Amino acid sequence: MVREPSQRDRRQPAGMAAPATTARANVNLALVKYWGKRDQALNLPATGSISLTLDALPRGVGLASSAAAFAALALAASRAAGFALDPPALSALARRGSGSAARSIFGGFVEWRRGERADGRDSVAEALAPPGFWDVRVVVAVTSSAPKAVSSRAGMERAATSPFYPAWVAGAEADLAQARAAIRARDLEALGLLAEHSALKMHAVGMAARPPLLYWRGATVDCLDRVWKLRAEGTPAFATIDAGPQVKVLCTPDDARRVAEALRAVPGVERVLTCAPGGGAEVMA
Ligand code: PMV
């Protein structure tokens, strides 16, 4: 959760202190990834994406923390400026700070539409299912707390040089349709396999870029391997990786402890955190 103080209220007469507005928003984990833009300046995505908003996480572990910051900022700043924006308008505003922030306006399972318009007005997120719809867990294995060497913005620019980038874009609609269906059916295996596939495709695009881009460390690969062994042993657990070396694992609440213990035992894992579905951005005061 990230809190952002607002700007001063523009409606206040000069010289009068404006009341502060504070808003908070949660991070979100992309299950179908956003990786590539159709417009750099407006942060318009080349494809749609689907995420799960998470209940609580410390900043800076590679879980799109800028998403929480910009979602909270969009809400606090617009309120302080005297605007009561509806959720789609807030989502479009948050998107300008960081693309994935468009999704953190909403809680639970969220889809951010690619949109077709050049001005991006139709590229906003919407709620697919509220946090209480499906009680899952995300276990995060932190393999490095160091800031990432290549920002997601720079990484996406590089992705466009990859020969695999057109295939990545072409496959997005099918991935989105499968993810929506899996969420509707609360089918963990279908959603987990799809999320793993989306993440590995995203990283394959980067590996084949020029210059190449690889966010993983040795422990990242070892965590992936451990997740696959957990599955072979009968525990439904599914990995995803963002623009960093951390591994995030989708599983049931009942299996979260077992998954966390398995990941904690992987050499190179610094710490392990467990998150549940979380709510959307809200004003605190
Ligand atoms: O919103 P950005 O610019 O921080 O990019 C987020 C990119 C990924 O986290 C890798 C994928 C996603 O959809 O969140």
CSV table of C-alpha atoms and ligand atoms in Angstrom, one decimal:
chain,number,residue,atom,x,y,z
A,1,MET,CA,0.0,0.0,0.0
A,2,VAL,CA,1.4,3.4,-0.9
A,3,ARG,CA,0.0,6.8,0.3
A,4,GLU,CA,0.4,10.0,-1.7
A,5,PRO,CA,-0.3,13.5,-0.4
A,6,SER,CA,-2.2,15.6,-2.8
A,7,GLN,CA,-1.4,19.0,-4.3
A,8,ARG,CA,-3.1,22.0,-2.8
A,9,ASP,CA,-6.7,22.6,-3.5
A,10,ARG,CA,-6.8,25.0,-6.5
A,11,ARG,CA,-10.2,26.5,-5.3
A,12,GLN,CA,-8.7,28.0,-2.1
A,13,PRO,CA,-8.2,31.7,-2.2
A,14,ALA,CA,-4.6,32.8,-2.5
A,15,GLY,CA,-2.8,32.7,0.8
A,16,MET,CA,-5.2,30.2,2.5
A,17,ALA,CA,-3.9,26.8,3.4
A,18,ALA,CA,-5.8,24.0,1.6
A,19,PRO,CA,-6.8,20.9,3.5
A,20,ALA,CA,-4.5,18.0,2.6
A,21,THR,CA,-6.1,15.0,0.8
A,22,THR,CA,-4.6,11.6,1.3
A,23,ALA,CA,-5.4,8.6,-0.8
A,24,ARG,CA,-4.0,5.1,-0.8
A,25,ALA,CA,-3.9,2.4,-3.5
A,26,ASN,CA,-2.5,-1.2,-3.7
A,27,VAL,CA,0.0,-2.7,-6.0
A,28,ASN,CA,-1.2,-5.1,-8.6
A,29,LEU,CA,0.2,-8.3,-10.2
A,30,ALA,CA,-0.3,-8.7,-13.9
A,31,LEU,CA,-1.4,-12.2,-14.9
A,32,VAL,CA,-1.6,-11.3,-18.5
A,33,LYS,CA,1.3,-8.9,-18.9
A,34,TYR,CA,1.4,-5.4,-20.4
A,35,TRP,CA,4.8,-5.2,-22.2
A,36,GLY,CA,5.0,-2.7,-25.1
A,37,LYS,CA,3.3,0.5,-26.0
A,38,ARG,CA,1.4,1.8,-29.0
A,39,ASP,CA,2.0,5.4,-27.8
A,40,GLN,CA,5.0,6.3,-25.6
A,41,ALA,CA,3.9,9.7,-24.5
A,42,LEU,CA,0.4,8.7,-23.4
A,43,ASN,CA,1.4,5.3,-22.1
A,44,LEU,CA,-1.0,3.5,-24.4
A,45,PRO,CA,-0.4,-0.3,-24.4
A,46,ALA,CA,0.1,-2.4,-27.5
A,47,THR,CA,-2.1,-5.1,-25.8
A,48,GLY,CA,-4.6,-5.3,-23.1
A,49,SER,CA,-3.6,-6.8,-19.7
A,50,ILE,CA,-5.3,-8.5,-16.7
A,51,SER,CA,-4.1,-8.2,-13.1
A,52,LEU,CA,-4.9,-9.0,-9.5
A,53,THR,CA,-4.8,-6.1,-7.0
A,54,LEU,CA,-3.0,-7.3,-3.8
A,55,ASP,CA,-3.8,-6.4,-0.2
A,56,ALA,CA,-0.4,-5.2,1.1
A,57,LEU,CA,3.2,-5.2,0.1
A,58,PRO,CA,6.3,-3.1,1.0
A,59,ARG,CA,7.5,-0.9,-1.8
A,60,GLY,CA,10.3,-1.7,-4.1
A,61,VAL,CA,10.1,-5.5,-4.5
A,62,GLY,CA,9.4,-5.3,-8.2
A,63,LEU,CA,5.7,-5.6,-7.8
A,64,ALA,CA,4.8,-2.6,-9.9
A,65,SER,CA,4.9,-0.3,-6.8
A,66,SER,CA,4.8,2.7,-9.1
A,67,ALA,CA,1.3,1.5,-10.0
A,68,ALA,CA,0.1,2.0,-6.4
A,69,ALA,CA,1.9,5.4,-6.1
A,70,PHE,CA,0.4,6.8,-9.3
A,71,ALA,CA,-3.1,5.4,-8.6
A,72,ALA,CA,-3.1,7.1,-5.2
A,73,LEU,CA,-1.7,10.3,-6.6
A,74,ALA,CA,-4.3,10.4,-9.4
A,75,LEU,CA,-7.1,10.1,-6.8
A,76,ALA,CA,-5.7,12.5,-4.2
A,77,ALA,CA,-4.6,15.2,-6.7
A,78,SER,CA,-7.9,15.1,-8.6
A,79,ARG,CA,-9.9,15.4,-5.4
A,80,ALA,CA,-7.7,18.2,-4.1
A,81,ALA,CA,-8.2,20.0,-7.4
A,82,GLY,CA,-12.0,19.8,-6.9
A,83,PHE,CA,-12.7,17.1,-9.4
A,84,ALA,CA,-14.8,14.0,-8.5
A,85,LEU,CA,-13.6,11.8,-11.4
A,86,ASP,CA,-15.3,8.5,-12.1
A,87,PRO,CA,-13.2,5.3,-12.0
A,88,PRO,CA,-12.6,5.2,-15.8
A,89,ALA,CA,-11.4,8.8,-15.8
A,90,LEU,CA,-9.2,8.2,-12.7
A,91,SER,CA,-7.8,5.1,-14.4
A,92,ALA,CA,-6.9,7.2,-17.5
A,93,LEU,CA,-5.2,9.8,-15.3
A,94,ALA,CA,-3.2,7.2,-13.3
A,95,ARG,CA,-2.1,5.6,-16.6
A,96,ARG,CA,-0.3,8.8,-17.5
A,97,GLY,CA,2.1,8.2,-14.6
A,98,SER,CA,2.7,4.5,-15.2
A,99,GLY,CA,0.7,2.2,-17.4
A,100,SER,CA,0.0,-0.4,-14.8
A,101,ALA,CA,-1.3,2.3,-12.4
A,102,ALA,CA,-4.5,2.3,-14.6
A,103,ARG,CA,-5.3,-1.1,-13.0
A,104,SER,CA,-4.6,-0.2,-9.3
A,105,ILE,CA,-7.6,2.1,-9.3
A,106,PHE,CA,-9.7,-1.0,-8.9
A,107,GLY,CA,-9.6,-3.9,-6.5
A,108,GLY,CA,-9.6,-7.7,-7.3
A,109,PHE,CA,-9.3,-8.9,-10.8
A,110,VAL,CA,-8.9,-6.1,-13.3
A,111,GLU,CA,-8.6,-5.7,-17.1
A,112,TRP,CA,-6.9,-2.8,-18.7
A,113,ARG,CA,-8.2,-2.4,-22.3
A,114,ARG,CA,-5.8,-1.6,-25.1
A,115,GLY,CA,-8.3,0.8,-26.6
A,116,GLU,CA,-8.2,2.0,-30.2
A,117,ARG,CA,-8.4,5.8,-30.0
A,118,ALA,CA,-5.3,7.8,-30.6
A,119,ASP,CA,-6.1,10.0,-27.6
A,120,GLY,CA,-6.3,7.0,-25.3
A,121,ARG,CA,-9.7,7.8,-23.9
A,122,ASP,CA,-10.8,4.2,-24.4
A,123,SER,CA,-7.6,2.7,-22.8
A,124,VAL,CA,-8.8,2.4,-19.3
A,125,ALA,CA,-9.1,-0.4,-16.8
A,126,GLU,CA,-12.3,-1.9,-15.4
A,127,ALA,CA,-13.1,-4.4,-12.6
A,128,LEU,CA,-13.6,-8.0,-13.7
A,129,ALA,CA,-14.3,-9.4,-10.3
A,130,PRO,CA,-14.1,-7.9,-6.8
A,131,PRO,CA,-11.5,-9.0,-4.2
A,132,GLY,CA,-14.0,-11.3,-2.4
A,133,PHE,CA,-14.9,-13.1,-5.6
A,134,TRP,CA,-12.1,-15.6,-5.3
A,135,ASP,CA,-9.8,-16.1,-2.4
A,136,VAL,CA,-6.3,-16.9,-3.8
A,137,ARG,CA,-2.8,-16.1,-2.5
A,138,VAL,CA,0.3,-14.7,-4.1
A,139,VAL,CA,3.6,-15.8,-2.5
A,140,VAL,CA,6.4,-13.4,-3.4
A,141,ALA,CA,10.0,-14.7,-3.3
A,142,VAL,CA,12.4,-11.7,-3.2
A,143,THR,CA,15.7,-12.7,-4.8
A,144,SER,CA,17.2,-9.2,-4.8
A,145,SER,CA,16.2,-5.9,-3.2
A,146,ALA,CA,18.5,-3.9,-5.5
A,147,PRO,CA,16.8,-1.4,-7.8
A,148,LYS,CA,16.3,-2.8,-11.3
A,149,ALA,CA,19.0,-1.9,-13.8
A,150,VAL,CA,16.5,-1.4,-16.7
A,151,SER,CA,13.2,0.4,-16.1
A,152,SER,CA,10.0,-1.1,-17.5
A,153,ARG,CA,9.8,1.9,-19.8
A,154,ALA,CA,13.3,1.2,-21.3
A,155,GLY,CA,12.6,-2.5,-21.3
A,156,MET,CA,9.4,-2.1,-23.3
A,157,GLU,CA,11.3,0.1,-25.9
A,158,ARG,CA,13.9,-2.6,-26.2
A,159,ALA,CA,11.2,-5.3,-26.5
A,160,ALA,CA,10.1,-3.7,-29.7
A,161,THR,CA,13.5,-4.7,-31.3
A,162,SER,CA,12.8,-8.4,-30.6
A,163,PRO,CA,11.8,-10.7,-33.5
A,164,PHE,CA,9.4,-12.3,-31.1
A,165,TYR,CA,7.6,-9.0,-30.3
A,166,PRO,CA,5.0,-9.3,-33.2
A,167,ALA,CA,4.1,-12.8,-31.9
A,168,TRP,CA,3.8,-11.4,-28.4
A,169,VAL,CA,1.3,-8.8,-29.6
A,170,ALA,CA,-0.6,-11.2,-31.8
A,171,GLY,CA,-1.1,-13.7,-29.0
A,172,ALA,CA,-2.5,-11.2,-26.5
A,173,GLU,CA,-6.2,-11.4,-27.4
A,174,ALA,CA,-6.3,-15.2,-27.0
A,175,ASP,CA,-4.5,-14.9,-23.7
A,176,LEU,CA,-6.9,-12.3,-22.4
A,177,ALA,CA,-9.9,-14.4,-23.4
A,178,GLN,CA,-8.6,-17.4,-21.7
A,179,ALA,CA,-7.7,-15.5,-18.5
A,180,ARG,CA,-11.2,-13.9,-18.4
A,181,ALA,CA,-12.8,-17.4,-18.7
A,182,ALA,CA,-10.5,-18.9,-16.0
A,183,ILE,CA,-11.3,-16.1,-13.6
A,184,ARG,CA,-15.1,-16.4,-14.2
A,185,ALA,CA,-14.8,-20.2,-13.6
A,186,ARG,CA,-12.4,-19.7,-10.6
A,187,ASP,CA,-10.2,-22.2,-12.4
A,188,LEU,CA,-6.8,-21.9,-10.7
A,189,GLU,CA,-5.0,-24.3,-13.0
A,190,ALA,CA,-6.2,-22.6,-16.2
A,191,LEU,CA,-5.4,-19.1,-14.8
A,192,GLY,CA,-2.1,-20.2,-13.4
A,193,LEU,CA,-0.8,-21.9,-16.5
A,194,LEU,CA,-1.9,-19.0,-18.6
A,195,ALA,CA,-0.2,-16.5,-16.2
A,196,GLU,CA,3.0,-18.5,-16.3
A,197,HIS,CA,2.9,-18.7,-20.1
A,198,SER,CA,2.3,-14.9,-20.4
A,199,ALA,CA,5.3,-14.1,-18.1
A,200,LEU,CA,7.6,-16.5,-19.9
A,201,LYS,CA,6.6,-15.2,-23.3
A,202,MET,CA,7.3,-11.6,-22.0
A,203,HIS,CA,10.8,-12.6,-20.9
A,204,ALA,CA,11.5,-14.5,-24.0
A,205,VAL,CA,10.8,-11.3,-26.0
A,206,GLY,CA,13.4,-9.5,-23.9
A,207,MET,CA,16.0,-12.2,-24.2
A,208,ALA,CA,15.8,-12.0,-28.0
A,209,ALA,CA,15.9,-8.1,-28.0
A,210,ARG,CA,18.9,-6.1,-29.2
A,211,PRO,CA,20.7,-5.5,-26.8
A,212,PRO,CA,19.3,-8.5,-24.9
A,213,LEU,CA,17.3,-8.0,-21.7
A,214,LEU,CA,17.2,-10.5,-18.9
A,215,TYR,CA,15.8,-9.5,-15.5
A,216,TRP,CA,16.4,-12.9,-13.9
A,217,ARG,CA,19.1,-14.0,-11.4
A,218,GLY,CA,20.2,-17.5,-10.7
A,219,ALA,CA,17.7,-17.7,-7.8
A,220,THR,CA,14.9,-16.6,-10.1
A,221,VAL,CA,15.5,-19.7,-12.2
A,222,ASP,CA,15.8,-21.9,-9.1
A,223,CYS,CA,12.5,-20.6,-7.8
A,224,LEU,CA,10.8,-21.3,-11.1
A,225,ASP,CA,12.2,-24.8,-10.9
A,226,ARG,CA,11.0,-25.2,-7.4
A,227,VAL,CA,7.5,-24.2,-8.4
A,228,TRP,CA,7.5,-26.7,-11.2
A,229,LYS,CA,8.6,-29.4,-8.7
A,230,LEU,CA,5.8,-28.4,-6.3
A,231,ARG,CA,3.4,-28.9,-9.2
A,232,ALA,CA,4.9,-32.3,-10.0
A,233,GLU,CA,4.4,-33.2,-6.3
A,234,GLY,CA,0.7,-32.3,-6.5
A,235,THR,CA,0.6,-28.7,-5.2
A,236,PRO,CA,-1.1,-26.3,-7.7
A,237,ALA,CA,1.3,-23.4,-7.8
A,238,PHE,CA,2.0,-21.1,-10.8
A,239,ALA,CA,4.8,-18.6,-11.2
A,240,THR,CA,4.9,-15.2,-12.8
A,241,ILE,CA,7.8,-12.7,-13.1
A,242,ASP,CA,7.7,-9.0,-13.8
A,243,ALA,CA,10.4,-6.5,-14.9
A,244,GLY,CA,12.7,-7.8,-12.1
A,245,PRO,CA,14.2,-10.9,-10.5
A,246,GLN,CA,11.4,-11.7,-8.0
A,247,VAL,CA,9.1,-14.7,-8.5
A,248,LYS,CA,5.4,-14.4,-7.6
A,249,VAL,CA,3.5,-17.6,-7.1
A,250,LEU,CA,-0.3,-18.0,-7.4
A,251,CYS,CA,-1.8,-20.7,-5.2
A,252,THR,CA,-4.7,-21.5,-2.9
A,253,PRO,CA,-4.8,-20.1,0.7
A,254,ASP,CA,-4.4,-23.7,2.0
A,255,ASP,CA,-1.2,-24.2,0.1
A,256,ALA,CA,0.3,-20.7,0.7
A,257,ARG,CA,2.4,-21.9,3.7
A,258,ARG,CA,3.8,-24.9,1.9
A,259,VAL,CA,4.7,-22.7,-1.1
A,260,ALA,CA,6.3,-20.0,1.1
A,261,GLU,CA,8.4,-22.6,2.9
A,262,ALA,CA,9.6,-24.2,-0.3
A,263,LEU,CA,10.6,-20.8,-1.8
A,264,ARG,CA,12.3,-19.7,1.5
A,265,ALA,CA,14.5,-22.8,1.2
A,266,VAL,CA,15.8,-21.8,-2.3
A,267,PRO,CA,19.4,-20.5,-2.0
A,268,GLY,CA,19.5,-16.8,-2.8
A,269,VAL,CA,15.9,-16.0,-1.7
A,270,GLU,CA,16.1,-13.1,0.7
A,271,ARG,CA,12.6,-13.1,2.0
A,272,VAL,CA,9.1,-14.4,1.2
A,273,LEU,CA,5.8,-12.5,1.5
A,274,THR,CA,2.3,-13.6,1.1
A,275,CYS,CA,-0.5,-11.4,-0.2
A,276,ALA,CA,-4.3,-11.8,-0.7
A,277,PRO,CA,-6.6,-10.0,-3.1
A,278,GLY,CA,-6.9,-6.3,-2.2
A,279,GLY,CA,-9.2,-3.4,-2.8
A,280,GLY,CA,-9.1,-0.4,-5.1
A,281,ALA,CA,-7.8,3.2,-4.5
A,282,GLU,CA,-9.5,5.1,-1.8
A,283,VAL,CA,-9.4,8.5,-0.2
A,284,MET,CA,-8.2,8.4,3.4
A,285,ALA,CA,-8.9,12.0,4.6
B,1,PMV,O1,3.5,0.2,-15.5
B,1,PMV,P1,4.9,0.0,-15.8
B,1,PMV,O2,5.5,1.0,-16.8
B,1,PMV,O3,5.7,0.0,-14.5
B,1,PMV,O4,5.1,-1.5,-16.4
B,1,PMV,C1,4.7,-2.6,-15.8
B,1,PMV,C2,5.2,-3.8,-16.5
B,1,PMV,C3,5.0,-5.1,-15.9
B,1,PMV,O5,4.9,-5.0,-14.5
B,1,PMV,C4,6.2,-6.0,-16.2
B,1,PMV,C5,3.8,-5.9,-16.5
B,1,PMV,C6,2.5,-5.4,-16.0
B,1,PMV,O6,1.5,-5.6,-16.7
B,1,PMV,O7,2.4,-4.9,-14.9
